[in-house]
Short mmCIF file of C-alpha atoms and ligand atoms in Angstrom, two decimals:
data_model
loop_
_atom_site.label_atom_id
_atom_site.label_comp_id
_atom_site.label_asym_id
_atom_site.label_seq_id
_atom_site.Cartn_x
_atom_site.Cartn_y
_atom_site.Cartn_z
CA MET A 1 3.28 8.96 -7.22
CA ASN A 2 1.30 7.18 -4.51
CA LEU A 3 -0.52 8.96 -1.74
CA HIS A 4 -1.00 7.47 1.71
CA GLU A 5 -4.55 6.57 2.72
CA TYR A 6 -4.72 9.49 5.18
CA GLN A 7 -3.62 11.93 2.47
CA ALA A 8 -6.10 10.46 0.00
CA LYS A 9 -8.91 10.75 2.54
CA ASP A 10 -8.09 14.43 3.13
CA LEU A 11 -8.46 14.94 -0.60
CA LEU A 12 -11.75 13.02 -0.67
CA ARG A 13 -13.12 15.19 2.15
CA ARG A 14 -12.27 18.32 0.18
CA TYR A 15 -14.41 16.99 -2.68
CA GLY A 16 -17.32 16.33 -0.37
CA VAL A 17 -16.92 12.54 -0.29
CA ALA A 18 -18.06 10.97 2.98
CA VAL A 19 -15.22 9.26 4.85
CA PRO A 20 -15.08 8.13 8.50
CA GLN A 21 -13.68 10.67 10.97
CA GLY A 22 -10.04 10.11 11.72
CA ALA A 23 -6.50 11.47 11.99
CA VAL A 24 -2.96 10.29 11.55
CA ALA A 25 -0.57 9.44 14.42
CA ALA A 26 3.17 8.77 14.63
CA THR A 27 3.29 7.29 18.14
CA PRO A 28 0.98 5.06 20.24
CA GLN A 29 0.33 8.03 22.55
CA GLU A 30 -0.75 10.17 19.61
CA ALA A 31 -2.98 7.34 18.41
CA VAL A 32 -4.71 7.23 21.80
CA ALA A 33 -5.16 11.01 21.76
CA VAL A 34 -6.77 10.81 18.30
CA ALA A 35 -9.20 8.14 19.54
CA GLN A 36 -10.08 10.18 22.64
CA ASN A 37 -10.79 13.14 20.40
CA LEU A 38 -12.99 11.05 18.13
CA GLY A 39 -14.93 9.56 21.02
CA GLY A 40 -17.08 6.47 20.57
CA ALA A 41 -16.32 2.87 21.46
CA LEU A 42 -14.98 1.33 18.22
CA TRP A 43 -11.89 2.45 16.35
CA VAL A 44 -9.79 1.19 13.49
CA VAL A 45 -5.99 1.43 13.52
CA LYS A 46 -4.53 1.33 10.01
CA ALA A 47 -0.86 1.06 9.03
CA GLN A 48 0.06 3.74 6.49
CA VAL A 49 2.10 2.12 3.72
CA HIS A 50 2.02 2.46 -0.05
CA ALA A 51 0.42 -0.94 -0.53
CA GLY A 52 -2.90 -2.68 -0.22
CA GLY A 53 -3.56 -6.05 1.34
CA ARG A 54 -3.05 -4.60 4.82
CA GLY A 55 -6.22 -6.15 6.22
CA LYS A 56 -4.96 -9.68 5.58
CA ALA A 57 -1.51 -8.85 6.94
CA GLY A 58 -2.47 -7.43 10.33
CA GLY A 59 -2.21 -3.83 9.17
CA VAL A 60 -5.89 -3.02 9.87
CA GLN A 61 -7.08 -3.64 13.43
CA LEU A 62 -10.50 -3.02 14.94
CA VAL A 63 -10.27 -2.17 18.64
CA ARG A 64 -12.87 -1.50 21.35
CA ASN A 65 -10.83 0.11 24.09
CA LEU A 66 -7.88 2.48 24.39
CA ALA A 67 -5.47 -0.12 25.79
CA ALA A 68 -6.05 -2.36 22.77
CA LEU A 69 -5.72 0.67 20.49
CA ARG A 70 -2.39 1.64 22.03
CA ALA A 71 -1.16 -1.94 21.70
CA ALA A 72 -2.25 -2.18 18.06
CA ALA A 73 -0.46 1.08 17.20
CA ALA A 74 2.67 -0.05 19.08
CA ARG A 75 2.69 -3.35 17.17
CA MET A 76 2.53 -1.59 13.80
CA LEU A 77 4.73 1.48 14.26
CA GLY A 78 8.46 1.24 13.67
CA ARG A 79 8.23 -2.08 11.79
CA ASN A 80 7.93 -3.14 8.22
CA LEU A 81 4.56 -4.42 7.10
CA VAL A 82 4.68 -7.25 4.58
CA THR A 83 1.55 -7.68 2.45
CA GLN A 84 0.77 -9.51 -0.78
CA GLN A 85 1.61 -6.29 -2.60
CA THR A 86 4.90 -5.31 -0.94
CA GLY A 87 7.54 -7.93 -1.67
CA SER A 88 9.29 -9.85 1.07
CA THR A 89 10.94 -6.98 2.97
CA GLY A 90 7.71 -5.02 3.28
CA LEU A 91 7.34 -1.28 3.75
CA PRO A 92 8.12 0.79 6.84
CA VAL A 93 5.18 1.86 9.00
CA GLU A 94 5.98 5.36 10.24
CA ARG A 95 2.39 6.44 10.82
CA VAL A 96 -0.93 4.87 11.61
CA TYR A 97 -4.32 6.28 10.76
CA VAL A 98 -6.90 6.11 13.54
CA GLU A 99 -10.55 6.42 12.60
CA SER A 100 -13.99 5.79 14.01
CA GLY A 101 -15.17 2.25 13.35
CA SER A 102 -18.03 1.74 10.92
CA ASP A 103 -20.95 -0.68 10.87
CA ILE A 104 -20.70 -2.45 7.55
CA GLU A 105 -23.78 -3.73 5.74
CA ARG A 106 -22.08 -4.29 2.39
CA GLU A 107 -18.64 -3.73 0.80
CA ILE A 108 -18.53 -2.28 -2.72
CA TYR A 109 -15.57 -1.81 -5.05
CA LEU A 110 -15.31 1.47 -6.99
CA SER A 111 -12.37 2.82 -8.96
CA LEU A 112 -11.37 5.21 -11.72
CA THR A 113 -8.40 4.62 -13.95
CA LEU A 114 -7.32 5.25 -17.51
CA ASN A 115 -8.29 2.59 -20.04
CA ARG A 116 -5.31 3.04 -22.36
CA GLU A 117 -6.76 0.93 -25.16
CA ARG A 118 -9.85 3.11 -25.38
CA GLY A 119 -8.14 6.33 -24.37
CA ARG A 120 -10.88 6.98 -21.83
CA ILE A 121 -11.22 7.03 -18.10
CA ALA A 122 -12.97 3.89 -16.91
CA VAL A 123 -15.20 3.84 -13.85
CA ILE A 124 -15.11 0.28 -12.52
CA ALA A 125 -17.46 -1.11 -9.90
CA SER A 126 -18.38 -4.36 -8.23
CA SER A 127 -20.90 -5.31 -5.58
CA ALA A 128 -18.36 -7.92 -4.43
CA GLY A 129 -15.93 -5.38 -2.96
CA GLY A 130 -13.55 -5.82 -0.04
CA MET A 131 -10.40 -7.76 0.55
CA ASP A 132 -10.96 -10.46 -2.11
CA ILE A 133 -11.51 -8.23 -5.15
CA GLU A 134 -8.49 -9.69 -6.98
CA GLU A 135 -10.04 -13.15 -6.54
CA VAL A 136 -13.39 -11.85 -7.83
CA ALA A 137 -11.71 -10.32 -10.90
CA HIS A 138 -10.02 -13.65 -11.56
CA GLN A 139 -12.82 -16.14 -10.88
CA THR A 140 -16.02 -14.21 -11.60
CA PRO A 141 -15.13 -11.29 -13.88
CA GLU A 142 -18.84 -10.85 -14.72
CA LYS A 143 -19.26 -9.40 -11.23
CA ILE A 144 -17.16 -6.41 -12.27
CA ILE A 145 -18.67 -3.77 -14.50
CA ALA A 146 -17.21 -0.68 -16.09
CA VAL A 147 -18.26 2.41 -17.99
CA ALA A 148 -15.96 4.48 -20.20
CA VAL A 149 -16.17 8.26 -19.91
CA HIS A 150 -16.10 10.43 -23.02
CA PRO A 151 -13.34 13.01 -22.42
CA ALA A 152 -15.36 15.94 -23.73
CA ALA A 153 -18.71 15.02 -22.21
CA GLY A 154 -17.42 13.88 -18.82
CA LEU A 155 -19.10 11.33 -16.57
CA GLN A 156 -22.84 11.31 -17.32
CA PRO A 157 -25.74 10.81 -14.89
CA TYR A 158 -27.02 7.83 -16.92
CA GLN A 159 -23.64 6.14 -16.50
CA CYS A 160 -23.80 6.67 -12.74
CA ARG A 161 -27.30 5.12 -12.69
CA GLU A 162 -26.08 2.16 -14.74
CA LEU A 163 -23.35 1.55 -12.17
CA ALA A 164 -25.68 2.14 -9.21
CA PHE A 165 -28.26 -0.37 -10.54
CA ALA A 166 -25.53 -2.97 -11.06
CA LEU A 167 -24.50 -2.37 -7.45
CA GLN A 168 -28.11 -3.01 -6.36
CA LEU A 169 -28.47 0.43 -4.87
CA ALA A 170 -31.95 1.87 -4.63
CA GLY A 171 -33.98 4.85 -3.45
CA LYS A 172 -32.02 7.80 -2.16
CA GLN A 173 -28.78 5.82 -2.54
CA LEU A 174 -29.02 6.32 -6.32
CA GLY A 175 -28.66 10.08 -6.03
CA GLU A 176 -26.03 9.72 -3.32
CA PHE A 177 -24.01 7.38 -5.51
CA GLN A 178 -24.24 9.76 -8.46
CA ASP A 179 -22.94 12.66 -6.34
CA LEU A 180 -20.14 10.46 -5.09
CA ALA A 181 -19.12 9.21 -8.55
CA MET A 182 -19.21 12.75 -9.97
CA ALA A 183 -17.05 14.04 -7.09
CA LEU A 184 -14.53 11.24 -7.65
CA TYR A 185 -14.41 12.00 -11.35
CA ARG A 186 -13.77 15.69 -10.63
CA LEU A 187 -11.05 14.80 -8.15
CA TYR A 188 -9.45 12.45 -10.67
CA ILE A 189 -9.36 15.06 -13.44
CA GLU A 190 -8.42 18.11 -11.38
CA ASN A 191 -5.53 16.35 -9.65
CA ASP A 192 -4.17 14.46 -12.68
CA ALA A 193 -4.70 11.13 -10.95
CA SER A 194 -3.86 7.88 -12.69
CA LEU A 195 -5.75 5.71 -10.20
CA LEU A 196 -8.45 6.44 -7.65
CA GLU A 197 -9.66 3.33 -5.87
CA ILE A 198 -12.20 3.07 -3.07
CA ASN A 199 -12.20 -0.50 -1.76
CA PRO A 200 -14.31 -0.87 0.15
CA LEU A 201 -16.94 1.75 -0.41
CA ILE A 202 -19.37 0.65 2.25
CA LEU A 203 -23.06 0.79 2.71
CA THR A 204 -23.53 1.30 6.45
CA ARG A 205 -26.33 -0.35 8.40
CA ALA A 206 -27.92 3.10 8.46
CA GLY A 207 -27.90 3.06 4.63
CA ALA A 208 -25.20 5.66 3.99
CA LEU A 209 -22.31 5.36 1.52
CA LEU A 210 -18.89 5.82 3.11
CA ALA A 211 -15.37 5.53 1.62
CA LEU A 212 -13.60 3.19 4.05
CA ASP A 213 -10.35 2.89 2.16
CA ALA A 214 -8.75 5.15 -0.45
CA LYS A 215 -5.88 4.64 -2.84
CA ILE A 216 -4.82 7.49 -5.09
CA ASN A 217 -1.94 7.59 -7.57
CA ILE A 218 -0.99 10.91 -9.15
CA ASP A 219 0.57 10.96 -12.62
CA ALA A 220 4.21 11.82 -11.84
CA ASN A 221 4.54 13.70 -15.14
CA ALA A 222 1.84 16.14 -13.98
CA LEU A 223 3.24 16.81 -10.51
CA PHE A 224 4.80 20.08 -11.63
CA ARG A 225 1.24 21.41 -11.84
CA HIS A 226 0.45 20.32 -8.27
CA PRO A 227 3.17 21.44 -5.86
CA GLU A 228 0.82 20.79 -2.91
CA LEU A 229 0.49 17.15 -4.01
CA ALA A 230 4.20 16.80 -4.83
CA ALA A 231 4.89 17.82 -1.23
CA LEU A 232 2.98 14.73 -0.03
CA ARG A 233 5.58 12.39 -1.51
CA ASP A 234 6.91 9.88 1.00
CA ALA A 235 10.26 8.75 -0.38
CA ASN A 236 10.64 6.21 2.46
CA GLN A 237 7.93 4.13 0.80
CA GLU A 238 9.77 3.98 -2.50
CA ASP A 239 12.24 1.37 -3.71
CA PRO A 240 15.63 2.80 -2.59
CA LEU A 241 17.29 1.73 -5.84
CA GLU A 242 14.60 3.36 -7.97
CA ARG A 243 14.96 6.52 -5.88
CA ARG A 244 18.75 6.65 -6.29
CA ALA A 245 18.27 6.12 -10.01
CA SER A 246 15.78 8.96 -10.38
CA GLU A 247 18.11 11.29 -8.45
CA ASN A 248 20.72 10.53 -11.12
CA GLU A 249 18.29 10.89 -14.02
CA LEU A 250 18.44 7.18 -14.70
CA ASN A 251 15.24 5.35 -15.50
CA TYR A 252 15.34 2.16 -13.42
CA VAL A 253 12.71 -0.42 -12.54
CA SER A 254 13.69 -3.52 -10.59
CA LEU A 255 12.34 -6.88 -11.76
CA ASP A 256 12.49 -10.49 -10.61
CA GLY A 257 15.10 -12.07 -12.91
CA ASP A 258 18.89 -12.47 -12.64
CA ILE A 259 20.23 -10.68 -15.75
CA ALA A 260 20.92 -7.01 -15.21
CA CYS A 261 20.47 -4.75 -18.23
CA MET A 262 22.09 -1.42 -18.97
CA VAL A 263 20.74 0.14 -22.13
CA ASN A 264 20.46 3.59 -23.66
CA GLY A 265 16.93 4.47 -24.72
CA ALA A 266 13.67 3.11 -23.33
CA GLY A 267 12.67 1.39 -26.56
CA LEU A 268 15.98 -0.42 -26.90
CA ALA A 269 15.76 -1.35 -23.22
CA MET A 270 12.35 -2.94 -23.81
CA ALA A 271 13.65 -4.79 -26.89
CA THR A 272 16.64 -6.02 -24.90
CA MET A 273 14.40 -7.39 -22.17
CA ASP A 274 12.23 -9.09 -24.80
CA LEU A 275 15.25 -10.77 -26.35
CA ILE A 276 16.51 -12.03 -23.02
CA GLN A 277 13.08 -13.45 -22.33
CA LEU A 278 12.83 -14.94 -25.84
CA HIS A 279 16.06 -16.87 -25.38
CA GLY A 280 15.01 -18.24 -22.01
CA GLY A 281 16.49 -15.71 -19.58
CA ARG A 282 14.91 -13.37 -17.07
CA PRO A 283 15.83 -9.66 -16.80
CA ALA A 284 16.65 -8.33 -13.31
CA ASN A 285 15.77 -4.78 -14.20
CA PHE A 286 14.84 -2.21 -16.77
CA LEU A 287 17.49 0.49 -17.00
CA ASP A 288 17.63 3.33 -19.45
CA VAL A 289 20.83 5.33 -18.97
CA GLY A 290 19.53 7.95 -21.38
CA GLY A 291 20.96 9.59 -24.44
CA GLY A 292 23.49 11.74 -22.60
CA ALA A 293 25.20 8.89 -20.77
CA THR A 294 28.53 9.94 -19.27
CA ALA A 295 31.21 7.81 -17.62
CA GLU A 296 29.99 9.00 -14.19
CA ARG A 297 26.40 8.03 -14.86
CA VAL A 298 27.47 4.65 -16.17
CA ALA A 299 29.32 4.17 -12.87
CA VAL A 300 26.22 5.05 -10.82
CA ALA A 301 24.16 2.78 -13.04
CA PHE A 302 26.56 -0.08 -12.28
CA GLU A 303 26.29 0.53 -8.54
CA ILE A 304 22.52 0.45 -8.78
CA ILE A 305 22.24 -2.74 -10.79
CA PHE A 306 24.75 -4.50 -8.53
CA SER A 307 22.84 -3.54 -5.40
CA ASN A 308 20.29 -6.12 -6.49
CA PRO A 309 21.50 -9.40 -4.92
CA LYS A 310 19.68 -11.53 -7.50
CA VAL A 311 21.91 -10.39 -10.37
CA ARG A 312 24.15 -13.11 -11.86
CA ALA A 313 25.29 -11.47 -15.12
CA VAL A 314 25.12 -8.11 -16.87
CA LEU A 315 24.20 -7.18 -20.41
CA ILE A 316 25.23 -3.75 -21.64
CA ASN A 317 23.54 -2.84 -24.87
CA ILE A 318 24.36 0.59 -26.26
CA PHE A 319 23.53 2.05 -29.60
CA GLY A 320 25.76 5.05 -30.18
CA GLY A 321 23.57 7.54 -31.95
CA ILE A 322 23.98 10.70 -29.91
CA VAL A 323 26.42 9.21 -27.43
CA ARG A 324 29.76 7.93 -28.64
CA CYS A 325 30.48 4.26 -28.02
CA ASP A 326 34.10 4.94 -27.03
CA ILE A 327 32.93 7.25 -24.22
CA ILE A 328 30.60 4.52 -22.97
CA ALA A 329 33.35 1.91 -23.23
CA GLN A 330 35.63 4.10 -21.12
CA GLY A 331 32.82 4.49 -18.62
CA VAL A 332 32.28 0.74 -18.50
CA VAL A 333 35.98 0.04 -17.97
CA GLN A 334 36.23 2.72 -15.24
CA ALA A 335 33.09 1.48 -13.54
CA VAL A 336 34.06 -2.18 -13.69
CA LYS A 337 37.42 -1.28 -12.13
CA SER A 338 36.08 1.07 -9.45
CA VAL A 339 33.00 -0.93 -8.45
CA GLY A 340 35.06 -4.13 -8.53
CA VAL A 341 32.63 -6.08 -10.68
CA LYS A 342 32.93 -9.82 -10.09
CA LEU A 343 30.04 -10.93 -12.27
CA PRO A 344 30.30 -11.65 -16.00
CA VAL A 345 29.60 -8.65 -18.24
CA VAL A 346 28.51 -8.96 -21.87
CA VAL A 347 28.77 -5.82 -23.98
CA ARG A 348 27.17 -5.06 -27.32
CA LEU A 349 28.09 -1.64 -28.69
CA GLU A 350 26.96 -0.46 -32.08
CA GLY A 351 27.03 2.89 -33.85
CA THR A 352 29.31 5.91 -33.60
CA ASN A 353 32.93 4.88 -32.83
CA ALA A 354 31.97 1.27 -32.16
CA ALA A 355 35.34 -0.01 -33.41
CA GLU A 356 37.26 2.29 -31.04
CA ALA A 357 34.98 1.12 -28.25
CA ARG A 358 35.74 -2.54 -28.93
CA ALA A 359 39.45 -1.75 -28.90
CA ILE A 360 39.13 -0.02 -25.51
CA LEU A 361 37.31 -3.02 -24.03
CA ALA A 362 39.80 -5.48 -25.50
CA ALA A 363 42.78 -3.49 -24.18
CA SER A 364 41.32 -3.12 -20.69
CA GLY A 365 42.33 -6.62 -19.62
CA LEU A 366 38.97 -7.05 -17.92
CA ALA A 367 36.79 -10.13 -18.33
CA ILE A 368 34.25 -8.42 -20.53
CA THR A 369 32.62 -10.59 -23.20
CA PRO A 370 32.00 -8.74 -26.45
CA ALA A 371 28.92 -9.63 -28.49
CA GLU A 372 28.38 -9.36 -32.24
CA ASP A 373 24.71 -8.45 -32.20
CA LEU A 374 21.71 -8.42 -29.93
CA THR A 375 20.83 -12.11 -30.29
CA ASP A 376 24.43 -13.12 -29.72
CA ALA A 377 24.50 -10.83 -26.64
CA ALA A 378 21.32 -12.33 -25.21
CA ARG A 379 22.54 -15.93 -25.73
CA LYS A 380 25.94 -15.19 -24.18
CA VAL A 381 24.61 -13.42 -21.11
CA ILE A 382 22.03 -16.15 -20.45
CA ALA A 383 24.73 -18.84 -20.68
CA LEU A 384 26.96 -16.90 -18.27
CA ALA A 385 24.11 -16.36 -15.81
CA LYS A 386 23.38 -20.12 -15.86
CA GLN A 387 27.05 -20.90 -15.16
CA ALA A 388 27.01 -18.48 -12.24
CA HIS A 389 24.07 -20.37 -10.74
CA ALA A 390 25.72 -23.77 -11.21
P1 GDP B 1 -6.56 -3.03 2.77
O1 GDP B 1 -6.67 -4.47 3.22
O2 GDP B 1 -5.15 -2.55 2.75
O3 GDP B 1 -7.26 -2.78 1.48
O4 GDP B 1 -7.28 -2.14 3.92
P2 GDP B 1 -8.81 -1.64 4.05
O5 GDP B 1 -8.79 -0.28 4.55
O6 GDP B 1 -9.57 -1.88 2.80
O7 GDP B 1 -9.37 -2.57 5.20
C1 GDP B 1 -9.49 -3.97 5.05
C2 GDP B 1 -10.81 -4.47 5.59
O8 GDP B 1 -10.93 -4.14 6.97
C3 GDP B 1 -12.04 -3.86 4.94
O9 GDP B 1 -12.37 -4.51 3.74
C4 GDP B 1 -13.09 -4.09 6.02
O10 GDP B 1 -13.65 -5.39 5.90
C5 GDP B 1 -12.29 -4.02 7.32
N1 GDP B 1 -12.52 -2.72 7.95
C6 GDP B 1 -11.87 -1.56 7.75
N2 GDP B 1 -12.43 -0.56 8.47
C7 GDP B 1 -13.47 -1.10 9.13
C8 GDP B 1 -14.47 -0.59 10.02
O11 GDP B 1 -14.51 0.60 10.37
N3 GDP B 1 -15.40 -1.47 10.51
C9 GDP B 1 -15.40 -2.78 10.15
N4 GDP B 1 -16.33 -3.58 10.67
N5 GDP B 1 -14.49 -3.30 9.32
C10 GDP B 1 -13.53 -2.48 8.81
MN1 MN B 2 -8.83 -1.73 0.76
#
């Protein structure tokens, strides 16, 4: 689960990490009031969306008077912000964060995330922080360094110094950086984060370290331990299809292709996507309808996959281990009738009561293409999707 920047900065403050003064606002008037409270003569207005790349998309504005601040807030609020990370419809801006402007000497990149290969938390840093970090990672990966934290020992002072030296910090900044890195590590562990990214961490002209941006993801499987974090969820920032799926205990992730998949079991769903890809097709989604798939859930699953306008054909791949294939077949027939499916549907059912299931599909009178096995299913659905495009 993603946190908004303003929520992440609240959390950082609680761990003693220096962040600029600021507060969130839902209207231009509120934004002006926040700035008046802060005082000073330079403010930053920042669109609150669950995506980075705001700076390059007009979602971060430096302003020097209250009229400009009001105008910046009015431009952002109530619209969708499209950034490199959002997809073409963007994400709704319902709040802006207003903070005191900072004098930037240098922008540093600092993040913590889990290195799954090593099974350790990695602390990643670069002296080339800021809005082009993706470019840096791509073109000059040597400018990015990382240390791996031993789970029992925790982040060690020598590791902090190694990072600080690589960042060309010196003098009292070394100790400051160590305190900062240790605080971030504690925050990461205690809140079951999966990503904590400060980009940029700035060195101010006065020589202080300040977290100018903050991105925190919390491991959704650990949210039951953190009701106060779970309450920060902003469902309006989430993909509406993925949300509807999770409300129905369906595991759905939308993708870029045109072949919708409906599969029971995450492993089989992955294998199905691989096969589609192998035979030259592109999956439109990952969808695991789960072991206890009922006719009703199959119907909801159909609605969800058809809400994606890119879909040209559907592949249903069910292995009846716990579920019975005939129940699924009934669900498919019901759903195809009630949703009024106009796209080609290829079905591969195997396992318990597979023969009964095939009979149900054949007797339904619907244009459902049966498949013999997984390869046959993949080939058929790809051919049908191509025809639909032609
Ligand atoms: P992102 O583009 O979504 O990652 O948004 P950030 O919060 O990282 O802001 C983007 C960029 O805006 C930063 O890299 C800075 O260069 C600039 N920026 C943000 N806040 C300030 C500020 O207080 N003063 C100055 N001078 N620049 C800022
Ligand atoms: Mn940033």
